[in-house]
mmCIF file of C-alpha atoms and ligand atoms in Angstrom:
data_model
loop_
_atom_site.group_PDB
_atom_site.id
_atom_site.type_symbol
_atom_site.label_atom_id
_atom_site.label_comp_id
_atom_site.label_asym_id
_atom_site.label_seq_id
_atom_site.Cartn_x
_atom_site.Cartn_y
_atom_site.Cartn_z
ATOM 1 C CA UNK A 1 -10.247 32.879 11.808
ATOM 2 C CA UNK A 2 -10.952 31.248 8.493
ATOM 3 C CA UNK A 3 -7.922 30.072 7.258
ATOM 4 C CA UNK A 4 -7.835 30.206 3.167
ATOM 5 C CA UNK A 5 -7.611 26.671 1.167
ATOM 6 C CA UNK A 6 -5.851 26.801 -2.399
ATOM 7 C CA UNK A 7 -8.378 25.024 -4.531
ATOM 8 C CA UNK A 8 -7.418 22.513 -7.613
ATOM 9 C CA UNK A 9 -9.807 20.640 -10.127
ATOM 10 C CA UNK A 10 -8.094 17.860 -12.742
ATOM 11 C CA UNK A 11 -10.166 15.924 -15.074
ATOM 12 C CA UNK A 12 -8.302 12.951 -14.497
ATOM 13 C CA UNK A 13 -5.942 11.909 -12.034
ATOM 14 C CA UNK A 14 -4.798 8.393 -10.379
ATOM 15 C CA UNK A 15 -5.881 9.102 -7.263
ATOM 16 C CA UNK A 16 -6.619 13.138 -5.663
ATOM 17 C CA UNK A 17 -5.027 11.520 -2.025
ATOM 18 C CA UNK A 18 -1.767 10.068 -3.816
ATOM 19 C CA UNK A 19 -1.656 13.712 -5.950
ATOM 20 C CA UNK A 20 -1.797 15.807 -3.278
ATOM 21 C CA UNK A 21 -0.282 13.815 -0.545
ATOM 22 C CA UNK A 22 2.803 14.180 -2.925
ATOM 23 C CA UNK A 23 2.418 17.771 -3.248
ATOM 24 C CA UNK A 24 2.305 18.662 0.463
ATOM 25 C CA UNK A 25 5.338 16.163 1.191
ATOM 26 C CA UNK A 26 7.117 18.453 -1.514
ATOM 27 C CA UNK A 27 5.947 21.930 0.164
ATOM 28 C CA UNK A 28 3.984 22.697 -3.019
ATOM 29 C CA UNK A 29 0.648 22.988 -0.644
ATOM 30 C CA UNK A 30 -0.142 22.783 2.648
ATOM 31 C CA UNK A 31 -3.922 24.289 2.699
ATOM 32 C CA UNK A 32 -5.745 22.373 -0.263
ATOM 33 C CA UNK A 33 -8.574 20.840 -1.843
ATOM 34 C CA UNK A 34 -8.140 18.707 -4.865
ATOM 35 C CA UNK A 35 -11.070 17.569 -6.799
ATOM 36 C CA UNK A 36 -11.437 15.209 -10.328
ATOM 37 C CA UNK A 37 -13.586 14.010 -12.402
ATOM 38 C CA UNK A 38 -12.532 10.965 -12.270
ATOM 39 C CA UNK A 39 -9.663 8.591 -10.900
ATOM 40 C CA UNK A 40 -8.234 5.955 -12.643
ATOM 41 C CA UNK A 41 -6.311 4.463 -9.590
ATOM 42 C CA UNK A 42 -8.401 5.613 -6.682
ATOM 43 C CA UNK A 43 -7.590 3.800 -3.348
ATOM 44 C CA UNK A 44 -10.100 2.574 -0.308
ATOM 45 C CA UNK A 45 -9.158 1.620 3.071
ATOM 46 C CA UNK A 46 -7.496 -1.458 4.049
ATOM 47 C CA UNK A 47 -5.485 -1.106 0.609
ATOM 48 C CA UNK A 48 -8.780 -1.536 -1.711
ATOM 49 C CA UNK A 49 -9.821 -0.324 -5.033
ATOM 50 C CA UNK A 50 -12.196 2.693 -5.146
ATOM 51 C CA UNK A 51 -13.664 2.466 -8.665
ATOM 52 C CA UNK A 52 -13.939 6.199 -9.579
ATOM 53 C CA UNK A 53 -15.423 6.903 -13.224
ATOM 54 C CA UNK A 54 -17.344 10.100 -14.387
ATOM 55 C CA UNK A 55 -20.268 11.236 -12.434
ATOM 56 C CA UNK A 56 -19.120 10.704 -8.817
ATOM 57 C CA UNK A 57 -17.452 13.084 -6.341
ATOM 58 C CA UNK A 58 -13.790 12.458 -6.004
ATOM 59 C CA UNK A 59 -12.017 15.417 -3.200
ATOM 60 C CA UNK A 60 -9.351 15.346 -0.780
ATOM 61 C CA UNK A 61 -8.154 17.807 0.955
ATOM 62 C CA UNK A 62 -4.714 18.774 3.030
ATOM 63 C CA UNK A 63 -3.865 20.689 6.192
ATOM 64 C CA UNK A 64 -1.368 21.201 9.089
ATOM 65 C CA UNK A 65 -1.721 19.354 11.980
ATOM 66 C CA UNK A 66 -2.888 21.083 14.595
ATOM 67 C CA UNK A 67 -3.867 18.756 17.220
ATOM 68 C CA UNK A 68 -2.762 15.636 19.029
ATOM 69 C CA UNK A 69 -5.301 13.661 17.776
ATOM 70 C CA UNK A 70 -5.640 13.455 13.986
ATOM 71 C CA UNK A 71 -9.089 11.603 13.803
ATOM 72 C CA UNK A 72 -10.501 14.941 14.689
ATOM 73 C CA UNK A 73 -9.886 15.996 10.781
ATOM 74 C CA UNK A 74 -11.275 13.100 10.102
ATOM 75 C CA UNK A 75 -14.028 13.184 11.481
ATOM 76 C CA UNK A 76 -14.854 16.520 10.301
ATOM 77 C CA UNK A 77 -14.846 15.646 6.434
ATOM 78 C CA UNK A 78 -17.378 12.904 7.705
ATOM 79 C CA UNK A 79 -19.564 15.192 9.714
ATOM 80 C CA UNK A 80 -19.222 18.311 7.358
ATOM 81 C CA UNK A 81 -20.211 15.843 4.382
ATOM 82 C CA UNK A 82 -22.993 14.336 6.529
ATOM 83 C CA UNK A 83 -24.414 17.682 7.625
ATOM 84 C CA UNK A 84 -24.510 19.105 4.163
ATOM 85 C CA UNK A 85 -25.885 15.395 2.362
ATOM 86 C CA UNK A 86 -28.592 15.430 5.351
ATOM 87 C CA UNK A 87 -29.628 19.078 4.784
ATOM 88 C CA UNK A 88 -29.505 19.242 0.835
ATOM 89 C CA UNK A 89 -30.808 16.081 -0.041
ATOM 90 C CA UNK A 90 -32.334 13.005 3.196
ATOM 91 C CA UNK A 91 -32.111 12.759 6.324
ATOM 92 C CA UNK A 92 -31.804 8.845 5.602
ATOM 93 C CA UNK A 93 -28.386 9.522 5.339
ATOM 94 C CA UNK A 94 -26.046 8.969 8.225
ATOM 95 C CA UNK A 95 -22.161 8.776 9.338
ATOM 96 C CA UNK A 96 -20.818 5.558 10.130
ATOM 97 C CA UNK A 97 -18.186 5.138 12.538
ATOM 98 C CA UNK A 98 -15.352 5.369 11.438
ATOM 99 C CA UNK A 99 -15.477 6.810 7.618
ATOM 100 C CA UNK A 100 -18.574 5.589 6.035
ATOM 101 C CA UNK A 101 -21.728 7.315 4.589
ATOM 102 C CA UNK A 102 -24.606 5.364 4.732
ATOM 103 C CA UNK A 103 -28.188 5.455 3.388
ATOM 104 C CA UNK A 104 -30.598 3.662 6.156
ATOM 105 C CA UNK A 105 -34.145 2.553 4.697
ATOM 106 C CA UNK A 106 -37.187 0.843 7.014
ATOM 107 C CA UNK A 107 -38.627 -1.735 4.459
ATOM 108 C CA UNK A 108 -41.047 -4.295 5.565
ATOM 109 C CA UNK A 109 -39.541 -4.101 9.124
ATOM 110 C CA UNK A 110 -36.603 -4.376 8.165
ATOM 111 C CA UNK A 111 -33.265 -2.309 8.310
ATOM 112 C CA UNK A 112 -31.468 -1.872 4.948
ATOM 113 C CA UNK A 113 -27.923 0.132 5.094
ATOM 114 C CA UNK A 114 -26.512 0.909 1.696
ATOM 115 C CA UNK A 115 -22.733 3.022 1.467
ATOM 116 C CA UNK A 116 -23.071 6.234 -0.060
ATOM 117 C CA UNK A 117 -19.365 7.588 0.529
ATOM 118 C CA UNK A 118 -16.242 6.926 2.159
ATOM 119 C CA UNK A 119 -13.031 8.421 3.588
ATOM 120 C CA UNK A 120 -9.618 7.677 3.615
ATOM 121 C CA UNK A 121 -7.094 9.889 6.039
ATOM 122 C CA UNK A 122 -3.661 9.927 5.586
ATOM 123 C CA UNK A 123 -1.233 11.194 7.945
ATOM 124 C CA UNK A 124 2.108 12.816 6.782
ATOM 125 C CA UNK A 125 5.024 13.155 8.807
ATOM 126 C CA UNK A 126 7.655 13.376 6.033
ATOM 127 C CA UNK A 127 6.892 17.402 5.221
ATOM 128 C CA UNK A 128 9.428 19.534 5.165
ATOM 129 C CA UNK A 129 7.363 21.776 7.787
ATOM 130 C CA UNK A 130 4.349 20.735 10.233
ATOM 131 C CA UNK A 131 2.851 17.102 10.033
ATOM 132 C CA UNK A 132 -0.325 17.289 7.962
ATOM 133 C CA UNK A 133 -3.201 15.462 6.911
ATOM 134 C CA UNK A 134 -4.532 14.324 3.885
ATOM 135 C CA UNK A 135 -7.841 12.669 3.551
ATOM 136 C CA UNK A 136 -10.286 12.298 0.925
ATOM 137 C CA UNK A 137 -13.890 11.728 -0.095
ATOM 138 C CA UNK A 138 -15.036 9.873 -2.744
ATOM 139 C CA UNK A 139 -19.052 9.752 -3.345
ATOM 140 C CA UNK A 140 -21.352 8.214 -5.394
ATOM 141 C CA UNK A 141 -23.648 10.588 -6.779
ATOM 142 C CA UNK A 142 -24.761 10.314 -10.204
ATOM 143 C CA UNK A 143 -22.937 7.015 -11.018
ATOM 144 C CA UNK A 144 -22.741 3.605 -8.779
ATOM 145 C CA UNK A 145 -19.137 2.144 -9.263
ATOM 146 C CA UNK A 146 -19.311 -1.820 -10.006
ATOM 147 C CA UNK A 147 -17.025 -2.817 -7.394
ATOM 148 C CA UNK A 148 -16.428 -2.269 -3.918
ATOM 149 C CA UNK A 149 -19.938 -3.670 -3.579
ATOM 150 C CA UNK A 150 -21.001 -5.024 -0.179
ATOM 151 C CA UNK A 151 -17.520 -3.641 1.422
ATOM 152 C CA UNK A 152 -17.672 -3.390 5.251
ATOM 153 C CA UNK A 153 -21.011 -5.702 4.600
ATOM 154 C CA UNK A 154 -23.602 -3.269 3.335
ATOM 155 C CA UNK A 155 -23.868 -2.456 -0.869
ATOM 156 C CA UNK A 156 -23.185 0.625 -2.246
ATOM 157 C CA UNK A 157 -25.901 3.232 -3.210
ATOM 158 C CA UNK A 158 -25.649 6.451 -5.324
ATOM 159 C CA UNK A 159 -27.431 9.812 -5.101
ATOM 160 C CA UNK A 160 -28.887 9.131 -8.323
ATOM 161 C CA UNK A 161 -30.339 6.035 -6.986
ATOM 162 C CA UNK A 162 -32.313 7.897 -4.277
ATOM 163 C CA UNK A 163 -33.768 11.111 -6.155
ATOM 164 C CA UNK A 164 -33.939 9.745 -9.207
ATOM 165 C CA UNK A 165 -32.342 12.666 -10.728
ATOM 166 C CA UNK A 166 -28.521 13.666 -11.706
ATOM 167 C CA UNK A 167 -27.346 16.509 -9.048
ATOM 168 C CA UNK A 168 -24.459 18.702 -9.905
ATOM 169 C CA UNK A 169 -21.241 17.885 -8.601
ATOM 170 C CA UNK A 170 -19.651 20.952 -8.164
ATOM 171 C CA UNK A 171 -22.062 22.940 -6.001
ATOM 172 C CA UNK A 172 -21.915 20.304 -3.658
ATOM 173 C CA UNK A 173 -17.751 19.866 -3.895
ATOM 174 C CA UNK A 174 -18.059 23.611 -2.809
ATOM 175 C CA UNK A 175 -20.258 23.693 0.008
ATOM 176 C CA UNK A 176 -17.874 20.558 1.073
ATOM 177 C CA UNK A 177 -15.009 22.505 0.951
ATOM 178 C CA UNK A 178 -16.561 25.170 2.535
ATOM 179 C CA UNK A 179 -17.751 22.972 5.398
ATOM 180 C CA UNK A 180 -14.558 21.063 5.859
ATOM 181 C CA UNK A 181 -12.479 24.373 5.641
ATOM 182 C CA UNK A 182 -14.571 25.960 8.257
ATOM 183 C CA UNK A 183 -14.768 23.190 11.095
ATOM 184 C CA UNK A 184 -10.482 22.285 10.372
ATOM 185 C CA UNK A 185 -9.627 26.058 10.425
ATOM 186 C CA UNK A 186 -11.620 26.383 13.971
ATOM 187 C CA UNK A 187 -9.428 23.149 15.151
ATOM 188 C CA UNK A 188 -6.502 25.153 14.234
ATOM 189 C CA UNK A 189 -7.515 28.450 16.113
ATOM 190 C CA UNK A 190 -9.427 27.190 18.927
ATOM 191 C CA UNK A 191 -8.452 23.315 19.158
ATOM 192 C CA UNK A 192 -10.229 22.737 22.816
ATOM 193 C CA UNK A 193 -13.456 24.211 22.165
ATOM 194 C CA UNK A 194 -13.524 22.964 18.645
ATOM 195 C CA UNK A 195 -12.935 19.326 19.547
ATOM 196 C CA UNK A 196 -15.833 19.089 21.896
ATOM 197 C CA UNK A 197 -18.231 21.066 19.299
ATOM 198 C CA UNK A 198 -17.114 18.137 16.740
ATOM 199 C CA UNK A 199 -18.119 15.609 19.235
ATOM 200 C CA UNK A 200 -21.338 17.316 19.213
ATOM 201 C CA UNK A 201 -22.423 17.811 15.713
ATOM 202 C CA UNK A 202 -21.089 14.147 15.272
ATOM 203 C CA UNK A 203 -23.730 12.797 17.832
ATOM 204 C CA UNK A 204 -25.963 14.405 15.562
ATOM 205 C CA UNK A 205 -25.017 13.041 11.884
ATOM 206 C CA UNK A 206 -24.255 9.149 13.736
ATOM 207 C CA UNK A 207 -25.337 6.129 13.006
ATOM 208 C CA UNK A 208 -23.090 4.130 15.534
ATOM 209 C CA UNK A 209 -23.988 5.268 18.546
ATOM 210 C CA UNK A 210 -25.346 2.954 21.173
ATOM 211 C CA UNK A 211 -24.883 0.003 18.507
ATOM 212 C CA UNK A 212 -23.037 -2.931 18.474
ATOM 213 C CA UNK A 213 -19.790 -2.392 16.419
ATOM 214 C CA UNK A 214 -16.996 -4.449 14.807
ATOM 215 C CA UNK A 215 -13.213 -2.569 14.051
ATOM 216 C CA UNK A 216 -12.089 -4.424 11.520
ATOM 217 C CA UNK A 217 -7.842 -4.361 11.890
ATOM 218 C CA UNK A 218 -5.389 -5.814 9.845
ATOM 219 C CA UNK A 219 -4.816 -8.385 12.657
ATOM 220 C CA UNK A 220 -8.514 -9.276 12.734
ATOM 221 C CA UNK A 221 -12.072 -8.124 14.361
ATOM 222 C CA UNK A 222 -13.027 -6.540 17.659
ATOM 223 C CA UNK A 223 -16.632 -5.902 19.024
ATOM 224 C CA UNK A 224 -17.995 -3.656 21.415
ATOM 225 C CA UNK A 225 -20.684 -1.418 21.904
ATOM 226 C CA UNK A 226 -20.044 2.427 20.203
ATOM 227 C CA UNK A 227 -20.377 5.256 23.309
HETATM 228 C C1 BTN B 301 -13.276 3.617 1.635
HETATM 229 O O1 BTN B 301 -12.636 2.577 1.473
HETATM 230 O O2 BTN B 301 -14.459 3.601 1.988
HETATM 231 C C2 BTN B 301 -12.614 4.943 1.438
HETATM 232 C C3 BTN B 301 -12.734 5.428 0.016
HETATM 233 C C4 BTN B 301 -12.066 6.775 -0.213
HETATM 234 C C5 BTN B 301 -12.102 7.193 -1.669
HETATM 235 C C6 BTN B 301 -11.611 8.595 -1.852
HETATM 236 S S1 BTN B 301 -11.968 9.207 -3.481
HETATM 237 C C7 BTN B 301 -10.945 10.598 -3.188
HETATM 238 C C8 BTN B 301 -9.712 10.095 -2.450
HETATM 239 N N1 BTN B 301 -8.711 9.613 -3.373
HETATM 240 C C9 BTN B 301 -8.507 8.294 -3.273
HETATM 241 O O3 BTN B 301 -7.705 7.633 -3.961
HETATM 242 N N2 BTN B 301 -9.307 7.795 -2.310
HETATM 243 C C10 BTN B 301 -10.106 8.822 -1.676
#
C-alpha cells in the first residue's frame, strides 16, 4: 500500500536535511518531502559544503524505519533518481556506489565521469516514536555550483550542461517524490521482497559493479572490487 508523504516547498532554507531532520526529531513529520529553491548552508558527505544557489534541485525526504538495514532507503533515492534521470533525459547517466550520480562520456577512447547529484542519509534515533531516516538529494540541473568540484575525483556536471537547455525543476522533484515514495512505502509493507527487487533495479542504474572501488572512511581508504 502506498503510504501518503506530506509535501513542503521553501524558497530558501539552510539546508532541507538539517530542516526536516529537526522536524521529525520534534514529531512535526514523519512521512515528508522537503524541497527549496535554494540552500544557503547545504551540507555534503564527509562534513562538506554543497553549494546550492537557484536553478538546482535541492529535496530530502523522511520516513520510519522499517528495516534492519537503512542503506536500503538509501539506495532507493539513488535508484529512483537514476531510473527517472535515465528515462527522461540519457542513459549516460549512472548510480555510483554509494550516493553519487554520474554522467559517463566515451571521448577519444577515453572514459570521462562527471557528478551530476549526490545523497546524504541521515539516520535518526532521537524521535519520539520509530527511528527514521532522512536523506536528501541535491542536483545540478540548470546551474553548476562553483565548488565541490572534482569531489570523490571526478568534476561536477549539470543538466544544463548536457541538453543545452533549462528543464523544469518541479516536474522532475515530483516524479522523484513519486518514485522514492513508491519503492520506501513497498520496504515498509513488504520489506523481504522489496529488498531483493531494489537489488535488482540497482544492478540496472550501476556504475560500480564489477569495478575496482575505493570507500573512502574517516580513518582512511579501502579497495576492493564492487560485487
Ligand atoms: C554529497 O556530498 O555528494 C552529498 C550532497 C547532498 C546534498 C543534498 S541537497 C539536499 C540535502 N540537504 C543538504 O543539506 N544536503 C542534501
Amino acid at each position: 500500500m502506498k503510504q501518503s508523504y506530506e509535501y513542503f516547498f521553501v524558497e530558501e532554507i539552510d539546508s532541507t536535511n538539517r530542516f526536516l531532520r529537526d522536524m521529525v526529531r520534534k514529531g512535526d513529520v514523519s512521512r515528508a518531502a522537503v524541497w527549496a529553491s535554494r540552500q544557503s548552508a547545504g551540507r555534503g558527505r564527509l562534513g562538506r559544503e554543497w553549494i546550492s544557489p537557484k536553478g538546482g534541485i535541492y529535496l530530502s525526504l523522511s520516513s520510519p524505519m522499517k528495516v534492519e538495514c537503512p542503506h536500503y532507503y538509501t539506495a532507493a533515492l539513488g535508484i529512483a533518481a537514476a531510473e527517472v534521470l535515465r528515462e527522461e533525459y540519457s542513459d549516460d547517466i549512472f548510480l555510483k556506489w554509494p550516493n553519487d550520480l554520474i554522467v559517463v562520456k566515451k571521448q577519444s577512447g577515453a572514459i570521462h565521469e562527471a557528478k551530476l547529484a549526490g545523497i546524504l542519509a541521515e539516520y535518526i534515533a532521537d524521535t519520539p516514536t520509530e527511528h527514521h531516516v532522512v536523506i536528501g538529494i541535491g542536483i545540478n540541473v540548470n546551474t553548476l555550483p562553483s565548488l565541490d568540484a572534482n569531489i570523490g575525483g571526478f568534476p561536477p556536471i549539470s543538466l544544463n550542461t548536457m541538453r543545452k537547455q533549462e528543464t523544469p525543476l518541479e516536474p522532475l522533484v515530483k516524479t522523484l517524490i513519486e518514485r522514492v515514495s513508491g519503492i520506501w512505502s513497498e520496504l515498509e509493507c513488504n520489506p523481504s521482497r522489496t529488498m531483493l527487487d531494489v537489488v535488482e533495479r540497482w544492478k540496472k542504474v550501476t556504475y560500480t559493479l564489477g569495478k575496482i572501488v575505493q570507500i573512502q572512511r574517516r580513518g582512511g581508504v579501502v579497495e576492493g572490487v564492487a560485487k
